[in-house]
XYZ file of C-alpha atoms in Angstrom:
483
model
C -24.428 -8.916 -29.584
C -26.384 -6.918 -26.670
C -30.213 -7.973 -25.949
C -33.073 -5.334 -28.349
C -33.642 -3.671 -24.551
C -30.347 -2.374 -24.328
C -28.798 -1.437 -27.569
C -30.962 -1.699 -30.802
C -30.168 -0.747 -33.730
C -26.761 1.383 -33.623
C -23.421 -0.057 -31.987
C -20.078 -0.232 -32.927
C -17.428 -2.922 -31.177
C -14.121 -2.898 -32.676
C -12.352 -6.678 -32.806
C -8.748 -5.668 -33.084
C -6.907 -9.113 -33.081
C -9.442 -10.366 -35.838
C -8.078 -8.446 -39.230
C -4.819 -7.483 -40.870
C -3.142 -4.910 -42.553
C -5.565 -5.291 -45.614
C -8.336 -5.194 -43.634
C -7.299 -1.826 -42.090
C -6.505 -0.588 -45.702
C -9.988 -1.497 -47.017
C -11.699 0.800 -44.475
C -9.997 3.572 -45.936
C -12.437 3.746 -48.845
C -15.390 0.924 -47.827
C -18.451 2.671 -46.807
C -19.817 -0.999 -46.047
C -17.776 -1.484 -42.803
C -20.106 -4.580 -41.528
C -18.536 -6.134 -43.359
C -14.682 -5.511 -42.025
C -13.363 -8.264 -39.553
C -12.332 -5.621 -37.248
C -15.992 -4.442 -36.322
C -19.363 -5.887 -34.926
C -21.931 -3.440 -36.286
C -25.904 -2.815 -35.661
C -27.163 -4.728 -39.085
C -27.314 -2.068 -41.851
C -24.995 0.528 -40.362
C -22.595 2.134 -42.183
C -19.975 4.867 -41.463
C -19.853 7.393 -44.062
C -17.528 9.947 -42.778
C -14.142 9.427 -44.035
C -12.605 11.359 -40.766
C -14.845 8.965 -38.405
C -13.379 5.986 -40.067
C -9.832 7.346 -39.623
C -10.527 7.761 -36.132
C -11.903 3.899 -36.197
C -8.608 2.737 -38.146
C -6.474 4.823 -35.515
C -8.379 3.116 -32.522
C -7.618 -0.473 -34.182
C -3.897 0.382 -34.503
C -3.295 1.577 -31.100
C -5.235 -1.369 -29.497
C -2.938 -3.800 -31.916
C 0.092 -2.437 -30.779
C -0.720 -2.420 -27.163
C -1.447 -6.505 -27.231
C 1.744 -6.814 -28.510
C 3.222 -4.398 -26.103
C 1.203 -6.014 -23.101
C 4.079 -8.107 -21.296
C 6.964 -5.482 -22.432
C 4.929 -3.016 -20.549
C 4.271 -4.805 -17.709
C 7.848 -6.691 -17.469
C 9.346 -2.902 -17.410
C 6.939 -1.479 -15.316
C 7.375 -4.161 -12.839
C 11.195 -3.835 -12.900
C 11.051 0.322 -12.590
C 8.411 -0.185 -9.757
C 11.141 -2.425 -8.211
C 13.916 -0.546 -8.566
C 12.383 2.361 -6.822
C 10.561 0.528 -4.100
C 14.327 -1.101 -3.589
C 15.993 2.339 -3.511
C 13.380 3.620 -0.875
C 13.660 0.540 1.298
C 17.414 0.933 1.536
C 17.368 4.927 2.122
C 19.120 5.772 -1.277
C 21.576 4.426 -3.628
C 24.797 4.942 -1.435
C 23.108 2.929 1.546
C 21.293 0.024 -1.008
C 25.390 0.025 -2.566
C 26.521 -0.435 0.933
C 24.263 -2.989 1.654
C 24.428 -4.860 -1.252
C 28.280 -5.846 -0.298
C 27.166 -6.444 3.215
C 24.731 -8.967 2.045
C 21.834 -6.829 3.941
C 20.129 -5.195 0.887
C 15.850 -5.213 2.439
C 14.093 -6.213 -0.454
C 10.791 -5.197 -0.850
C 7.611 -7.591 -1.503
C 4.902 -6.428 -4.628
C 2.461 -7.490 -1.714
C 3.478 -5.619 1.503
C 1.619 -2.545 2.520
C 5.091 -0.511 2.432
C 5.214 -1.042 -1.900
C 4.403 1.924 -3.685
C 3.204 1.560 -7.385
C 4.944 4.082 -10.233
C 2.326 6.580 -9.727
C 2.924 6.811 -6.011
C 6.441 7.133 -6.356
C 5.950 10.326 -7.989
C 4.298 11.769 -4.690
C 4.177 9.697 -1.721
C 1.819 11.885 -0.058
C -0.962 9.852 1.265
C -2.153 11.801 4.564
C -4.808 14.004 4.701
C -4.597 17.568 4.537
C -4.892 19.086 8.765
C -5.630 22.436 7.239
C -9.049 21.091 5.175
C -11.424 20.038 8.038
C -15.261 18.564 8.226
C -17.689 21.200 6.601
C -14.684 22.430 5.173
C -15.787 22.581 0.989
C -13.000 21.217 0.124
C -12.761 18.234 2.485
C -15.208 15.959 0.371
C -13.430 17.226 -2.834
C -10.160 16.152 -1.143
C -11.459 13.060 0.874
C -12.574 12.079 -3.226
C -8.839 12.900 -4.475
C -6.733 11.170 -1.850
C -8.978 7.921 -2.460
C -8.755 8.127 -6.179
C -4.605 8.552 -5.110
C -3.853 5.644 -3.154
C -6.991 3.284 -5.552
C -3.414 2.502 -7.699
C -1.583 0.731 -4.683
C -2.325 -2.761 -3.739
C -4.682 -4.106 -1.493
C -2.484 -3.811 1.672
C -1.281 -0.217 1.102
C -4.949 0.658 0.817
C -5.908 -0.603 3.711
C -3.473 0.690 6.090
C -3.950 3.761 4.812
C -7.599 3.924 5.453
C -7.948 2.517 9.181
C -4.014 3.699 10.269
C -3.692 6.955 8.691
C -7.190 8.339 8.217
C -8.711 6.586 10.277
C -11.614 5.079 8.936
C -13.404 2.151 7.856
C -11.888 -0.231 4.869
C -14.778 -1.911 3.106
C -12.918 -3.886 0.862
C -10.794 -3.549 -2.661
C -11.864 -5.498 -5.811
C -10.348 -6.356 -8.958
C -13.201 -6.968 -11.568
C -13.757 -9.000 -14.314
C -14.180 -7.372 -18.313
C -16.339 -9.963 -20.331
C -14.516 -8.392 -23.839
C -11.048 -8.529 -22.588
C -11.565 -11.895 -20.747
C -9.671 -10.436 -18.356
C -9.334 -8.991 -14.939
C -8.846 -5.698 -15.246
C -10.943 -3.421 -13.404
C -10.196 -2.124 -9.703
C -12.289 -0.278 -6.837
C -11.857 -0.530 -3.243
C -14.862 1.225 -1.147
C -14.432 2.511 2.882
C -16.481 4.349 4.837
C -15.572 7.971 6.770
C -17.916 7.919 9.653
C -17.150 11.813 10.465
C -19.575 12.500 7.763
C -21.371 9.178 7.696
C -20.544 8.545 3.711
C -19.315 5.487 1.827
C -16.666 5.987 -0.561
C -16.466 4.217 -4.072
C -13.058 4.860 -5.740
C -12.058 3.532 -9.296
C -8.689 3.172 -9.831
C -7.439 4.773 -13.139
C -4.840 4.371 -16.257
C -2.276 2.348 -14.426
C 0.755 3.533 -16.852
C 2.209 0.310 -17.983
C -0.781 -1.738 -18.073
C -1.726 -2.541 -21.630
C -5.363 -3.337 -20.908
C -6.015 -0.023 -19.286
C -4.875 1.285 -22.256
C -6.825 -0.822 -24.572
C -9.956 0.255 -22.706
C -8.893 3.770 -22.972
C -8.614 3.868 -26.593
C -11.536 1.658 -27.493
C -13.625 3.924 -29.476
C -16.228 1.234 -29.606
C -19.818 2.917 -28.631
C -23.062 1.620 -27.859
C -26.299 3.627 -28.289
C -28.930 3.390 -24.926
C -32.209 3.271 -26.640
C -34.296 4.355 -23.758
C -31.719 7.482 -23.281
C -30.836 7.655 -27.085
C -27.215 8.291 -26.468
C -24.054 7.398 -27.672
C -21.377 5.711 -24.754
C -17.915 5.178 -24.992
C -17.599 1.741 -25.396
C -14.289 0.813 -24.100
C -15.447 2.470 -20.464
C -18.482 0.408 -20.883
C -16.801 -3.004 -21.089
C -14.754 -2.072 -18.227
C -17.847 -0.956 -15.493
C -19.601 -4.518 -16.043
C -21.191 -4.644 -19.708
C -22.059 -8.319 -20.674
C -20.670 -9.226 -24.121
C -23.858 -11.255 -25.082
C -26.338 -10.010 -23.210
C -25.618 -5.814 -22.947
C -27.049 -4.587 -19.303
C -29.449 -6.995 -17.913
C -31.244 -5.294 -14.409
C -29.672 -8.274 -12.584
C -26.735 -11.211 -13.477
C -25.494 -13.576 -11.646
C -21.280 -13.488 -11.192
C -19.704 -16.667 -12.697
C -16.919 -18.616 -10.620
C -13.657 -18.666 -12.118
C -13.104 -22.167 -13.509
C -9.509 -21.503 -12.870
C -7.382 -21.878 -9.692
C -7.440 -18.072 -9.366
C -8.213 -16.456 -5.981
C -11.010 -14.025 -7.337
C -14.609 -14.914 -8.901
C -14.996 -13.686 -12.263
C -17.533 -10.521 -10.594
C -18.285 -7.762 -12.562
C -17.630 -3.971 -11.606
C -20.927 -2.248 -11.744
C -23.702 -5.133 -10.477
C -20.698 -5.901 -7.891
C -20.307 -2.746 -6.108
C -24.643 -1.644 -6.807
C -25.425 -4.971 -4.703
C -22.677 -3.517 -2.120
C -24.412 -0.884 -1.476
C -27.438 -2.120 -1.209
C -25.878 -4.199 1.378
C -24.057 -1.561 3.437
C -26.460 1.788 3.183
C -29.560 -0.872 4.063
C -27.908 -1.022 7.801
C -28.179 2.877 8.037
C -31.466 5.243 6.584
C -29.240 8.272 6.670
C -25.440 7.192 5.288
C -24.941 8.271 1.668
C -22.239 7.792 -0.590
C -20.086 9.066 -2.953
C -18.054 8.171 -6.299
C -14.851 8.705 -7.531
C -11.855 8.127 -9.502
C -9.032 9.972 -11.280
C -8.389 9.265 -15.077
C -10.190 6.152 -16.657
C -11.375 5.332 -12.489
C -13.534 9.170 -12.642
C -14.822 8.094 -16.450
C -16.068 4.753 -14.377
C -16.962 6.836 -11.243
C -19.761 8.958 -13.713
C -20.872 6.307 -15.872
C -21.640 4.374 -12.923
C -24.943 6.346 -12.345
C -25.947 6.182 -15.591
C -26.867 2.584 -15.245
C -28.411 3.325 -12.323
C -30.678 5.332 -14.190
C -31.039 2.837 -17.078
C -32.328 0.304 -14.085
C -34.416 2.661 -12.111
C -32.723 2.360 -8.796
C -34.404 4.926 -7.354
C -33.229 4.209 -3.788
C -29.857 3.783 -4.869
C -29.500 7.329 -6.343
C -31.538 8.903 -3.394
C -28.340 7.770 -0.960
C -25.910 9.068 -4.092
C -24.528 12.134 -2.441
C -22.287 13.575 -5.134
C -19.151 12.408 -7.764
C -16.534 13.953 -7.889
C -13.633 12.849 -10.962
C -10.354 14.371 -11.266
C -8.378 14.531 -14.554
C -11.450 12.474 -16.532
C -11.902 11.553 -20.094
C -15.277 12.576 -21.811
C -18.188 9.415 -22.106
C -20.894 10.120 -24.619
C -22.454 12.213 -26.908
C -24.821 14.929 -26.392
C -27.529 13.483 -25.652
C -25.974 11.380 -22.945
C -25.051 14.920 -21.432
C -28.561 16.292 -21.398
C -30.040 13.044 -19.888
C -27.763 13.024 -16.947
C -27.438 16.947 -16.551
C -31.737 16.187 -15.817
C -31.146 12.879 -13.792
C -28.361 13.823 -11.441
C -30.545 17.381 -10.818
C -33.837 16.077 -10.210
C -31.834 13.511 -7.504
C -29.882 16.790 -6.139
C -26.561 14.914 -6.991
C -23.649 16.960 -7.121
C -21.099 15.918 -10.000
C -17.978 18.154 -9.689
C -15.223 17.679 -12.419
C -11.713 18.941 -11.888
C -9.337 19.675 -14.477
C -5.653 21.041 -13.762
C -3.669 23.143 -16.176
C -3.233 20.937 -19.968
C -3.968 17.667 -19.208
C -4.585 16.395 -21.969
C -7.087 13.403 -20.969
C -10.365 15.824 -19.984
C -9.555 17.417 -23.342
C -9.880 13.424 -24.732
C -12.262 11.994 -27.030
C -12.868 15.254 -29.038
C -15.604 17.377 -28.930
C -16.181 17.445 -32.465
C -18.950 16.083 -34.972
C -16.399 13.399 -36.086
C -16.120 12.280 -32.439
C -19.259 13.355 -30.953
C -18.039 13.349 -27.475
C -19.167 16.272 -24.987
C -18.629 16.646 -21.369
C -20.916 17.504 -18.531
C -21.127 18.906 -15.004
C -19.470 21.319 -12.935
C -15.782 21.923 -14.594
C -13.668 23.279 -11.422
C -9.887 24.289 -13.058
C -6.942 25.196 -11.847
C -4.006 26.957 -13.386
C -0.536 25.972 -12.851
C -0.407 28.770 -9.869
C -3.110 26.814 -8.222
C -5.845 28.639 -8.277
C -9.262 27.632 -8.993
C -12.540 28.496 -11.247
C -16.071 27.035 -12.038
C -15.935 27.481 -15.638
C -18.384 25.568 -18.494
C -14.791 23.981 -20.114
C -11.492 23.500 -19.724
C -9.628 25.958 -22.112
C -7.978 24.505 -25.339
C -11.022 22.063 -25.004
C -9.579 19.706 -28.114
C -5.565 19.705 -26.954
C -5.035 21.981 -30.159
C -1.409 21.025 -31.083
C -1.194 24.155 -32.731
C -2.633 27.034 -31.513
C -2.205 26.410 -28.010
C 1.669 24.846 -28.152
C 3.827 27.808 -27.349
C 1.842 28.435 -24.284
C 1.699 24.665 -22.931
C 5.484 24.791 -23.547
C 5.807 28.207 -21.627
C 3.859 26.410 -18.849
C 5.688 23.723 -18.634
C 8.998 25.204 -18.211
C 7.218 27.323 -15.422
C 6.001 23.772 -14.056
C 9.745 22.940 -14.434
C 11.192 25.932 -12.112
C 8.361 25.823 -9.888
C 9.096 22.129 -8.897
C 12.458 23.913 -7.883
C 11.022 26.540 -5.822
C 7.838 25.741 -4.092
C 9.151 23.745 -1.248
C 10.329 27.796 -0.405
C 7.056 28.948 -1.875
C 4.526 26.869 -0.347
C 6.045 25.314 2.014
C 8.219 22.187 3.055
C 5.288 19.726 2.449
C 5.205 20.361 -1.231
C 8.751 19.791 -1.665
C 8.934 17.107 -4.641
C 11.638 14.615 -5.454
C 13.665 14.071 -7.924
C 11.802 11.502 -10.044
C 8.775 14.063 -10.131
C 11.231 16.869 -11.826
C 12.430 14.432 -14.231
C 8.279 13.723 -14.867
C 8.132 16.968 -15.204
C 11.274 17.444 -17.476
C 9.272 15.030 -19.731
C 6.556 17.675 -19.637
C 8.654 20.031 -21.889
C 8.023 17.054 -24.739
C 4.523 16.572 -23.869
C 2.979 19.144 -21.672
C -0.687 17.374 -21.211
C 0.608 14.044 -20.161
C 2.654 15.528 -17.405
C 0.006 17.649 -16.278
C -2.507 14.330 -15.727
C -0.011 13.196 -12.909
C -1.854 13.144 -9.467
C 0.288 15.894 -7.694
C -0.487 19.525 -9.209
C -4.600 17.930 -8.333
C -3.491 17.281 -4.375
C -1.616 20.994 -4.616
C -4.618 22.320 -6.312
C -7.300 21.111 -3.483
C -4.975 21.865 -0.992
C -4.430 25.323 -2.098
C -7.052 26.487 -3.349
C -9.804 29.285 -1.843
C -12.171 27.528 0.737
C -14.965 28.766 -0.808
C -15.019 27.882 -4.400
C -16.973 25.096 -3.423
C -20.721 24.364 -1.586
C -20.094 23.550 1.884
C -19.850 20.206 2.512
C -21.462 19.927 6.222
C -21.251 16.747 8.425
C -24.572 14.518 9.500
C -25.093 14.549 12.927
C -27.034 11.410 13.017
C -26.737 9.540 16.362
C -27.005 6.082 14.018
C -23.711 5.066 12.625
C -22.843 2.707 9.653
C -22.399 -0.585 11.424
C -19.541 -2.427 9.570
C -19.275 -6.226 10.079
């Protein structure tokens, strides 16, 4: 398993494609579970609780059913992310009709910089906001959102968005190797704003019909840090960089694929630390920031956590804030109070937005059967847009019961609004029609249709300019010098 440095004597990696239906039937009533094919345990462990081994059997059956849902998800997401990018290359269905018995139908290419994935279908915005300006305290918050936005297009669409529409400097985009899922399946792209002389790191989250996402989403594997003494999601872990003989060595070396693939098999967290190094050695005063909505802002804060683990002192001076929109909790307690100290004794700021019942901030539970707890600043917003520093999200645990009538009350609102608030607003908020029919689907499920990436741009966009600190810009004469 991991080295005695890392993770000693209390971990938990579930091996879903190594058991049957038995073997998920015996860990109903075994107390002995190192002994089930579906787990690698610390020697001696065993998991008493009957609810915690629910939650374990529950976690085996969802990761099950998304291997064998891996290429139906990705054959349909591919053909809805066609269709749409077909119907917007043609103008609408009338003109790609007309077109089609003309022999002139444009058909769009998965590469191009003009192909939008599902997510940005639902809201094409990509531009900055004119209103939110330099020392503006929203403009890092939104700078963070619009990066964690456009992180789910492809390489090309990220780029021209950076240097075309923003303006600024594209660093590169990754897609990074996870040791457990032997699989690529990790993605960041970094750039650099020069108005405030910062770096940006952005994760890219859940993409919808990707089955591995998923997987890493609901592996409740966890590892325990032995020089923290925390407990860390273990599916978030795999995906950041964690080596699956070997835990988190200070330094590895990035294997070639032996494949004809284009990428090297490198690793998300030692990939993007030795970037850093690389890019904030040519400047003394750039910084840099991290983000990412979804599973990308779980990434974004875990990120500095092994920064801690390795002492890189230097590297969290230069760590100007993270900021996570819409993000799933990581650890336990104790992993809480360790980086509540950390990230204050370095000044970092670590702002967490939450909008209205999405139900992924409210995801693992905060429970003793879980043992998951969040941390930092909580800044939500209601479904009228306006903002509060509070110390949780309310409904913390997505009660189904107790809190259904109202999520249902505010999703019809969410409904009617998506009618009105081009009139409300104003014209730039107008939203199309695949976004009502998302939000239709919200009447079903109100917290899945609130994660979407729309009412967050709305929220930073409307919200009061001063519910955050100001964020001013450096006046250095030295800029970041980008080869």
């Amino acid at each position: 398993m991991a080295t005695e440095d890392e993770f000693s004597d209390d971990y938990v990696v579930l091996k879903p494609k190594h058991g049957g239906v038995l073997d998920l039937l015996r860990l109903l009533w075994t107390h002995d579970v190192g002994k089930s094919k579906f787990m690698d345990v610390s020697p001696g462990l065993k998991i008493i609780e009957f609810r915690r081994r629910l939650i374990v059997i529950n976690s085996l059956i969802m990761q099950k059913a998304l291997h064998w849902l891996e290429k139906p998800m990705a054959w349909a997401g591919s053909l809805l992310e066609m269709w749409l990018n077909l119907l917007y290359c043609n103008g609408n269905f009338a003109v790609l009709l007309f077109r089609f018995f003309q022999g002139k139908v444009v058909m769009p290419d998965k590469e191009s910089a003009a192909f939008v994935s599902a997510i940005g279908c639902l809201d094409r915005r990509v531009d900055l906001s004119k209103d939110i300006k330099i020392g503006d305290c929203r403009y890092i918050a939104q700078l963070s959102l619009m990066a964690s936005k456009i992180s789910y297009e492809n390489e090309a669409f990220i780029k021209i968005v950076v240097e075309k529409r923003w303006e600024m400097d594209f660093l590169g985009f990754y897609d990074f190797w996870n040791d457990y899922l032997e699989r690529f399946s990790t993605q960041a792209f970094m750039m650099y704003d020069k108005g405030i002389d910062m770096v940006v790191v952005a994760f890219r989250g859940t993409s919808p019909f990707d089955a591995s996402d998923w997987n890493t989403d609901f592996d409740l594997s966890w590892f325990k840090l032995p020089s923290i003494n925390c407990k860390v999601h273990g599916g978030f872990m795999k995906a950041l960089g964690l080596q699956k003989k070997i835990g988190w060595p200070k330094n590895i070396q990035n294997n070639d694929s032996t494949d004809d693939d284009k990428h090297s098999r490198l690793v998300a967290y030692y990939t993007i630390r030795e970037k850093l190094k690389t890019i904030l050695g040519t400047n003394s005063s750039t910084k840099y920031i991290l983000t990412g909505h979804s599973l990308g802002g779980a990434l974004a804060i875990l990120f500095p956590m092994v920064l801690f683990l390795h002492d890189e002192t230097w590297l969290m001076e230069r760590l100007e804030g993270v900021y996570t929109f819409g993000q799933p909790r990581v650890g336990d307690e104790k992993l809480c109070e360790f980086m509540e100290e950390k990230l204050s004794l370095y000044g970092v700021k670590y702002y967490r937005f939450v909008y209205g019942y999405d139900i992924v901030p409210r995801l693992p539970y905060d429970d003793k059967a879980y043992m998951f707890k969040h941390f930092g600043t909580c800044v939500y917003y209601n479904s009228f847009y306006q903002g509060q520093i509070v110390k949780e999200e309310p409904d913390k645990n997505y009660s189904w019961l107790t809190w259904q009538i109202p999520k249902i009350i505010n999703a019809v609102w969410e409904l009617i609004r998506s009618f009105i608030i081009r009139f409300w607003k104003g014209s730039e908020y107008a939203e199309g029609w695949l976004l009502m029919m998302y939000r239709l689907f919200g009447l079903l499920n109100p917290g899945m249709a609130d994660h979407a990436l729309q009412d967050y741009v709305n929220a930073i966009n409307l919200s009061s300019s001063s519910l955050l600190p100001s964020s001013q810009p450096l006046h250095n004469t030295s800029r970041l010098k980008i080869n």
